[in-house]
Short mmCIF file of C-alpha atoms in Angstrom, two decimals:
data_model
loop_
_atom_site.label_atom_id
_atom_site.label_comp_id
_atom_site.label_asym_id
_atom_site.label_seq_id
_atom_site.Cartn_x
_atom_site.Cartn_y
_atom_site.Cartn_z
CA MET D 1 40.57 -50.74 209.59
CA LYS D 2 42.03 -48.15 207.03
CA LYS D 3 45.38 -48.53 205.63
CA LYS D 4 47.56 -45.57 206.57
CA ILE D 5 48.86 -43.05 204.06
CA THR D 6 52.68 -42.46 203.66
CA TYR D 7 53.68 -39.12 202.24
CA THR D 8 57.01 -38.77 200.51
CA ASP D 9 58.60 -35.33 199.75
CA GLU D 10 58.62 -36.27 195.97
CA PRO D 11 58.64 -33.13 193.78
CA ILE D 12 55.45 -32.33 192.03
CA GLU D 13 55.24 -31.87 188.29
CA GLY D 14 52.83 -29.89 186.80
CA LYS D 15 52.38 -27.03 184.17
CA ARG D 16 50.61 -23.65 184.46
CA ILE D 17 47.19 -23.70 182.43
CA LYS D 18 45.33 -20.37 180.83
CA ASP D 19 42.30 -19.14 182.94
CA PHE D 20 39.46 -20.02 180.88
CA ILE D 21 36.68 -19.60 182.99
CA PRO D 22 34.52 -16.47 182.28
CA SER D 23 34.38 -13.82 184.59
CA PRO D 24 30.91 -13.53 186.74
CA GLU D 25 29.95 -10.38 184.82
CA ASN D 26 30.22 -12.43 181.34
CA LEU D 27 28.07 -15.26 183.07
CA LEU D 28 24.72 -13.01 182.97
CA PHE D 29 22.26 -12.75 180.64
CA LYS D 30 22.23 -9.20 179.40
CA GLU D 31 18.91 -9.10 177.86
CA GLU D 32 15.73 -7.66 179.46
CA ASN D 33 13.03 -10.05 179.45
CA VAL D 34 9.32 -9.05 179.01
CA ARG D 35 6.12 -11.30 179.98
CA VAL D 36 3.74 -11.91 177.73
CA THR D 37 0.56 -14.45 177.35
CA ILE D 38 0.04 -15.81 174.18
CA THR D 39 -1.85 -18.92 172.57
CA LEU D 40 0.03 -21.72 170.99
CA SER D 41 -1.04 -24.83 169.37
CA LYS D 42 -1.03 -27.97 171.17
CA ARG D 43 0.97 -29.37 168.35
CA SER D 44 3.86 -26.78 168.87
CA ILE D 45 3.95 -27.17 172.62
CA GLU D 46 4.11 -30.89 172.58
CA TYR D 47 7.05 -30.50 170.09
CA PHE D 48 9.29 -28.37 171.96
CA LYS D 49 8.69 -30.24 175.10
CA ARG D 50 9.74 -33.39 173.48
CA TRP D 51 12.71 -31.85 172.40
CA ALA D 52 13.19 -29.87 175.29
CA ASN D 53 13.26 -33.40 177.55
CA ARG D 54 15.70 -34.91 175.09
CA GLN D 55 18.32 -32.20 175.72
CA HIS D 56 17.09 -31.83 179.55
CA ALA D 57 16.61 -28.01 179.12
CA HIS D 58 13.53 -26.12 179.58
CA TYR D 59 11.02 -26.05 176.37
CA GLN D 60 10.07 -22.25 177.16
CA THR D 61 13.81 -21.05 176.71
CA MET D 62 14.03 -23.15 173.51
CA MET D 63 11.14 -21.38 172.02
CA ARG D 64 12.40 -17.96 173.30
CA LYS D 65 15.56 -18.82 171.54
CA VAL D 66 13.68 -19.49 168.35
CA LEU D 67 11.95 -16.60 168.60
CA ASP D 68 14.73 -14.44 169.00
CA THR D 69 16.90 -15.90 166.14
CA TYR D 70 13.87 -15.12 163.83
CA ALA D 71 13.26 -11.75 164.75
CA MET D 72 17.23 -11.12 164.70
CA HIS D 73 17.56 -12.75 161.27
CA HIS D 74 14.74 -10.64 159.62
CA ALA D 75 15.53 -7.50 161.59
CA LYS D 76 18.87 -7.10 159.15
#
């Protein structure tokens, strides 16, 4: 049988912490995506799949971020 829990009226000590969770609208991706068809080398795809697997991520997301970073850097 389970042991019975006995509760007491002891005061609970705690401290208030600042809310650090972002609001839902700040969690959404604000960029519009466009679907394209592209042919890439097998070597490139294998590289991104391997790294995505290690990071428990999606390889297409990683590739998109690389392209976005490249474009932002050279757009300046």
